[in-house]
Amino acid sequence: MKLKLAVQKSGRLNEGSLSLLKACGIDIITGGKLKTESDNFPLEVYFLRDDDIPQYVEAGIADIGIVGENLLLEQNTSLKVVEQLGFGKCRLSLAVEKNADYKDLSYFRNMRIATSYPFLLGEFLKKNNLQAEIHEISGSVEIAPSIGVADAICDLVSSGSTLMQNGLKEVAVMLKSEAVLVRKKILAPEIEALLDKLLFRIRAVRKANHNKYILLNIPTNKLDSICKILPGMKSPTVLPLAEEGWCSVHSVLHEDDFWEIIEQLKNEGAQGILVVPIEKMIL
Ligand code: PRT
Ligand code: ZN
């Protein structure tokens, strides 16, 4: 039995999905085919348009899939999100013409808003008690205001450069999104076990991406105060240096605390600080 995974064939989530598999030690042969399999993990991969992935998983043609949360919410499916994957990050935002006199959401009252996300936009307008005209278009939403078919847009934004190039400004963020792993509600026990195995690997990779291995030299008499600063997985590893009165301390830092902790370590007299990426982290 094989676990069947649907990923985007080409587009913004394709590379991230394939790199994730690679980081999990799963080799697959890619090359324009619609279906491929791994020779070192019981996995079959289907390459599809992102819009079709939720239906394929709901119908059980694939057991799991990788899609943007934005798409999942727009399609309003019953699929369960098993894991946030940390790539394909973007936001669904409302944007208006750069020179527009925008103050608050009431600006959108009775406006024509172009979007490929009519469901989410409709919900957002309802929640904010706004009546506006939703103009659904499937691509190049950002040119709608300049050609006069809409007054504003609701679209995905990541760097913001597309909005800028089209003379628009982002004025409200409706939701934040990233790629997620979704699953069919009920799976055969053997498939469920394969999914657990894959998830174990994905979590180890994701955890490693959020952490850094740190090595530093300190005067031995500073050991106590330095150990209080370093969280470590259990407690830091301490090794004596050839030079009398000095030791080397090894530990793991989370990216969120990283700069803060480095600062404190330097203030305590740490020297020769090395920071190294971690490939996998299994706790
Ligand atoms: O062919 P297929 O149907 O599979 O692909 P698609 O063209 O429908 O989707 P694709 O590849 O564009 O996007 C797939 C998913 O990537 C989306 O559903 C999001 O979850 C995620 N994602 C992340 C983005 C962006 N960032 C993004 N910036 N999807 C689209 N964009 C577009 C946006 O629509 C706008 O046109 O990029 C432009 C804005 O980018 P910036 O960087 O200029 O702000
Ligand atoms: Zn699509």
Coordinates of C-alpha atoms and ligand atoms in Angstrom, one line a residue:
M1 CA 0.0 0.0 0.0
K2 CA 1.1 3.5 -0.8
L3 CA 0.3 6.9 0.6
K4 CA -1.0 9.2 -2.1
L5 CA 0.0 12.8 -2.0
A6 CA -1.3 15.6 -4.3
V7 CA 1.0 18.6 -4.9
Q8 CA 0.8 21.5 -7.3
K9 CA 2.1 20.7 -10.8
S10 CA 3.7 24.0 -11.4
G11 CA 3.4 27.3 -9.6
R12 CA 4.3 28.9 -6.3
L13 CA 3.8 25.8 -4.1
N14 CA 5.5 23.3 -6.4
E15 CA 9.1 23.9 -5.4
G16 CA 8.4 24.2 -1.6
S17 CA 6.4 20.9 -1.7
L18 CA 9.2 19.0 -3.5
S19 CA 11.9 20.5 -1.3
L20 CA 10.0 19.4 1.8
L21 CA 9.8 15.8 0.5
K22 CA 13.5 15.9 -0.2
A23 CA 14.3 17.2 3.2
C24 CA 12.3 14.3 4.6
G25 CA 14.6 11.9 2.7
I26 CA 12.0 11.0 0.2
D27 CA 13.3 10.8 -3.4
I28 CA 10.9 11.2 -6.2
I29 CA 11.5 11.5 -9.9
T30 CA 10.0 14.6 -11.4
G31 CA 9.8 15.4 -15.1
G32 CA 6.5 16.5 -16.5
K33 CA 4.6 13.4 -15.5
L34 CA 1.2 13.6 -13.8
K35 CA 2.0 10.8 -11.4
T36 CA 5.2 9.5 -10.0
E37 CA 6.4 7.4 -7.0
S38 CA 9.2 7.3 -4.6
D39 CA 11.6 4.4 -4.6
N40 CA 12.6 4.8 -0.9
F41 CA 9.2 5.6 0.7
P42 CA 5.8 4.1 0.0
L43 CA 4.5 7.3 -1.6
E44 CA 2.8 8.1 -4.8
V45 CA 2.7 11.8 -5.9
Y46 CA 0.1 13.3 -8.1
F47 CA 0.9 16.6 -9.9
L48 CA -2.3 18.7 -10.2
R49 CA -3.6 22.3 -10.5
D50 CA -3.8 23.7 -6.9
D51 CA -7.5 24.4 -7.4
D52 CA -8.2 20.7 -7.9
I53 CA -6.2 19.3 -5.0
P54 CA -9.0 19.7 -2.3
Q55 CA -11.5 17.8 -4.4
Y56 CA -9.0 15.0 -5.2
V57 CA -8.4 14.6 -1.5
E58 CA -12.1 14.8 -0.6
A59 CA -12.9 12.2 -3.2
G60 CA -10.1 9.9 -1.9
I61 CA -8.2 9.9 -5.2
A62 CA -5.3 11.2 -3.1
D63 CA -5.1 10.7 0.7
I64 CA -3.3 13.9 1.5
G65 CA -2.4 17.1 -0.4
I66 CA -0.4 20.3 -0.1
V67 CA -2.4 23.5 -0.8
G68 CA -2.5 27.2 0.3
E69 CA -4.8 27.8 3.3
N70 CA -6.4 30.6 1.3
L71 CA -7.6 28.2 -1.4
L72 CA -9.0 25.8 1.2
L73 CA -10.9 28.5 3.0
E74 CA -12.2 29.9 -0.4
Q75 CA -13.4 26.4 -1.4
N76 CA -15.0 26.0 2.0
T77 CA -14.1 22.3 2.1
S78 CA -14.4 19.8 5.0
L79 CA -10.8 18.8 4.8
K80 CA -8.7 18.6 7.9
V81 CA -5.5 20.6 8.1
V82 CA -2.8 18.3 9.6
E83 CA 0.2 20.6 9.5
Q84 CA 1.2 24.1 8.7
L85 CA 4.2 23.9 6.4
G86 CA 5.8 27.3 6.7
F87 CA 6.2 28.1 3.0
G88 CA 4.0 29.8 0.4
K89 CA 3.3 32.6 2.9
C90 CA 1.0 35.4 1.7
R91 CA -2.0 37.4 2.8
L92 CA -5.3 38.0 1.2
S93 CA -5.7 41.8 1.2
L94 CA -7.9 44.6 0.0
A95 CA -6.1 47.2 -2.1
V96 CA -7.2 50.6 -3.6
E97 CA -5.6 53.1 -5.9
K98 CA -2.5 54.7 -4.5
N99 CA -4.0 58.2 -4.4
A100 CA -7.3 57.1 -3.0
D101 CA -8.4 58.9 0.2
Y102 CA -8.8 55.8 2.2
K103 CA -9.7 56.0 5.9
D104 CA -11.4 52.8 7.0
L105 CA -13.4 49.9 5.7
S106 CA -16.4 52.0 5.0
Y107 CA -14.5 53.2 1.9
F108 CA -15.6 49.9 0.3
R109 CA -19.4 50.6 0.7
N110 CA -21.0 50.3 -2.8
M111 CA -17.6 49.9 -4.5
R112 CA -16.9 47.3 -7.2
I113 CA -14.2 45.0 -5.9
A114 CA -12.4 42.6 -8.3
T115 CA -11.2 39.3 -6.9
S116 CA -10.6 35.6 -7.4
Y117 CA -11.8 35.0 -3.9
P118 CA -15.5 35.8 -4.0
F119 CA -16.5 33.6 -1.1
L120 CA -14.0 35.0 1.3
L121 CA -14.6 38.5 0.2
G122 CA -18.4 38.0 0.6
E123 CA -17.9 36.7 4.1
F124 CA -15.6 39.6 5.0
L125 CA -18.0 42.2 3.7
K126 CA -20.9 40.5 5.6
K127 CA -18.9 40.4 8.8
N128 CA -18.2 44.1 8.5
N129 CA -21.7 45.0 7.5
L130 CA -20.7 46.4 4.1
Q131 CA -22.6 46.2 0.9
A132 CA -20.3 46.1 -2.1
E133 CA -20.3 44.6 -5.6
I134 CA -18.0 41.6 -6.0
H135 CA -16.6 41.3 -9.4
E136 CA -15.1 37.9 -9.9
I137 CA -12.2 37.5 -12.2
S138 CA -9.8 34.5 -12.4
G139 CA -6.5 36.2 -13.1
S140 CA -4.6 39.5 -13.3
V141 CA -6.9 41.0 -10.7
E142 CA -4.5 43.8 -10.1
I143 CA -5.1 45.5 -13.5
A144 CA -8.9 45.8 -12.9
P145 CA -8.9 49.3 -11.4
S146 CA -6.6 50.8 -14.1
I147 CA -8.9 49.5 -16.9
G148 CA -11.9 50.7 -15.1
V149 CA -13.7 47.4 -14.3
A150 CA -13.4 47.8 -10.6
D151 CA -12.7 50.4 -7.9
A152 CA -10.6 48.2 -5.6
I153 CA -9.2 44.7 -5.5
C154 CA -9.0 41.8 -3.1
D155 CA -6.0 39.6 -3.9
L156 CA -3.0 37.7 -2.6
V157 CA 0.0 39.7 -1.7
S158 CA 3.5 38.6 -0.7
S159 CA 6.2 41.1 -1.4
G160 CA 3.7 43.8 -2.3
S161 CA 5.6 44.7 -5.6
T162 CA 2.7 43.7 -7.9
L163 CA 0.4 46.2 -6.1
M164 CA 3.1 48.9 -6.3
Q165 CA 3.7 48.3 -10.0
N166 CA 0.0 48.7 -10.7
G167 CA -0.4 51.9 -8.7
L168 CA -2.3 50.3 -5.8
K169 CA -1.9 50.3 -2.1
E170 CA -2.8 47.6 0.5
V171 CA -5.2 48.9 3.0
A172 CA -6.6 45.9 4.9
V173 CA -5.4 42.3 5.5
M174 CA -8.3 39.8 5.4
L175 CA -6.3 36.7 6.2
K176 CA -2.8 35.3 6.4
S177 CA -2.0 32.1 4.7
E178 CA 0.7 29.5 4.1
A179 CA 0.9 26.1 2.6
V180 CA -0.7 23.3 4.6
L181 CA -0.9 19.6 4.5
V182 CA -4.5 18.4 4.3
R183 CA -5.9 14.9 4.7
K184 CA -9.0 12.9 4.0
K185 CA -11.0 12.4 7.1
I186 CA -11.0 8.7 7.2
L187 CA -8.0 6.6 6.0
A188 CA -7.3 2.9 6.0
P189 CA -5.2 2.0 9.1
E190 CA -2.1 1.1 6.9
I191 CA -2.3 4.5 5.2
E192 CA -2.8 6.3 8.5
A193 CA 0.4 4.6 9.7
L194 CA 2.3 5.8 6.6
L195 CA 0.9 9.3 7.2
D196 CA 2.2 9.2 10.8
K197 CA 5.6 8.2 9.5
L198 CA 5.7 11.1 7.0
L199 CA 4.4 13.6 9.6
F200 CA 7.2 12.5 12.0
R201 CA 9.7 13.4 9.3
I202 CA 8.0 16.7 8.4
R203 CA 7.9 17.8 12.0
A204 CA 11.6 17.0 12.5
V205 CA 12.5 19.1 9.4
R206 CA 10.2 21.9 10.4
K207 CA 11.5 22.0 14.0
A208 CA 15.1 22.0 12.7
N209 CA 14.3 24.9 10.4
H210 CA 13.2 26.9 13.5
N211 CA 16.3 26.2 15.5
K212 CA 20.0 26.9 15.3
Y213 CA 22.9 25.0 16.9
I214 CA 25.2 27.4 18.8
L215 CA 28.7 27.0 20.0
L216 CA 30.6 29.5 22.1
N217 CA 33.6 29.9 24.3
I218 CA 33.3 31.3 27.8
P219 CA 35.4 31.8 30.9
T220 CA 34.5 28.8 33.2
N221 CA 33.6 31.1 36.0
K222 CA 30.7 32.5 33.9
L223 CA 29.3 29.0 33.3
D224 CA 26.4 29.4 35.8
S225 CA 25.2 32.7 34.4
I226 CA 25.5 31.6 30.8
C227 CA 23.6 28.3 31.5
K228 CA 20.7 30.4 32.8
I229 CA 20.5 32.3 29.6
L230 CA 20.7 29.3 27.3
P231 CA 17.5 27.2 27.1
G232 CA 19.0 24.1 25.4
M233 CA 17.1 20.9 24.7
K234 CA 18.0 19.5 28.1
S235 CA 20.9 21.4 29.4
P236 CA 23.9 22.7 27.4
T237 CA 26.9 20.6 26.6
V238 CA 30.0 21.9 28.3
L239 CA 33.5 20.9 27.1
P240 CA 36.8 22.1 28.6
L241 CA 39.1 24.1 26.3
A242 CA 42.9 23.5 26.2
E243 CA 43.3 27.0 27.6
E244 CA 43.0 26.9 31.4
G245 CA 39.8 28.7 32.8
W246 CA 37.8 28.5 29.6
C247 CA 35.2 26.1 28.2
S248 CA 33.1 25.6 25.2
V249 CA 29.3 25.5 25.5
H250 CA 27.0 24.0 22.9
S251 CA 23.2 24.5 22.8
V252 CA 20.1 24.9 20.6
L253 CA 18.3 28.2 20.2
H254 CA 14.9 28.9 18.8
E255 CA 14.9 31.6 16.0
D256 CA 12.4 33.8 17.9
D257 CA 14.7 34.2 20.8
F258 CA 17.9 34.1 18.8
W259 CA 19.1 37.7 18.7
E260 CA 18.0 38.5 22.2
I261 CA 20.0 35.6 23.6
I262 CA 23.1 36.3 21.5
E263 CA 23.1 39.8 22.9
Q264 CA 22.9 38.5 26.5
L265 CA 25.7 36.0 25.8
K266 CA 28.0 38.6 24.4
N267 CA 27.3 40.8 27.5
E268 CA 28.3 37.9 29.7
G269 CA 31.7 37.6 27.9
A270 CA 31.0 34.8 25.4
Q271 CA 33.5 34.7 22.5
G272 CA 33.9 32.9 19.2
I273 CA 30.2 32.4 18.8
L274 CA 29.3 30.0 16.0
V275 CA 25.8 29.4 14.7
V276 CA 25.1 26.4 12.6
P277 CA 21.9 25.3 10.8
I278 CA 20.3 22.1 12.0
E279 CA 19.2 19.6 9.4
K280 CA 16.8 17.4 11.5
M281 CA 15.6 17.6 15.0
I282 CA 14.1 14.6 16.8
L283 CA 13.0 15.0 20.3
Ligands
PRT1 O1 -1.8 26.6 -12.1 P1 -2.4 26.5 -10.8 O2 -3.9 26.7 -10.7 O3 -1.9 25.3 -10.0 O4 -1.7 27.8 -10.0 P2 -2.3 29.2 -9.6 O5 -1.8 30.1 -10.7 O6 -3.7 29.2 -9.3 O7 -1.6 29.5 -8.2 P3 -0.1 30.1 -7.9 O8 0.9 29.2 -8.2 O9 -0.1 31.5 -8.3 O10 -0.3 30.1 -6.3 C1 -0.5 29.0 -5.5 C2 -0.6 29.4 -4.1 O11 0.6 30.0 -3.7 C3 -1.6 30.3 -3.7 O12 -2.9 29.7 -3.5 C4 -1.1 30.8 -2.3 O13 -1.4 29.9 -1.3 C5 0.4 30.8 -2.5 N1 1.0 32.2 -2.8 C6 1.9 32.7 -2.0 C7 0.7 33.1 -3.7 C8 1.5 34.2 -3.5 N2 2.3 33.9 -2.5 C9 1.4 35.3 -4.4 N3 2.1 36.3 -4.3 N4 -0.2 33.0 -4.8 C10 -0.3 34.0 -5.6 N5 0.5 35.2 -5.5 C11 0.3 36.2 -6.6 C12 -0.8 37.2 -6.3 O14 -2.1 36.7 -6.7 C13 -0.4 38.4 -7.1 O15 -0.7 38.3 -8.4 O16 1.4 37.0 -6.7 C14 1.1 38.4 -6.9 C15 1.5 39.2 -5.8 O17 2.9 38.9 -5.4 P4 3.8 40.0 -4.8 O18 5.0 39.3 -4.3 O19 4.1 41.0 -5.9 O20 3.1 40.7 -3.6
ZN2 ZN -4.9 27.7 -9.3

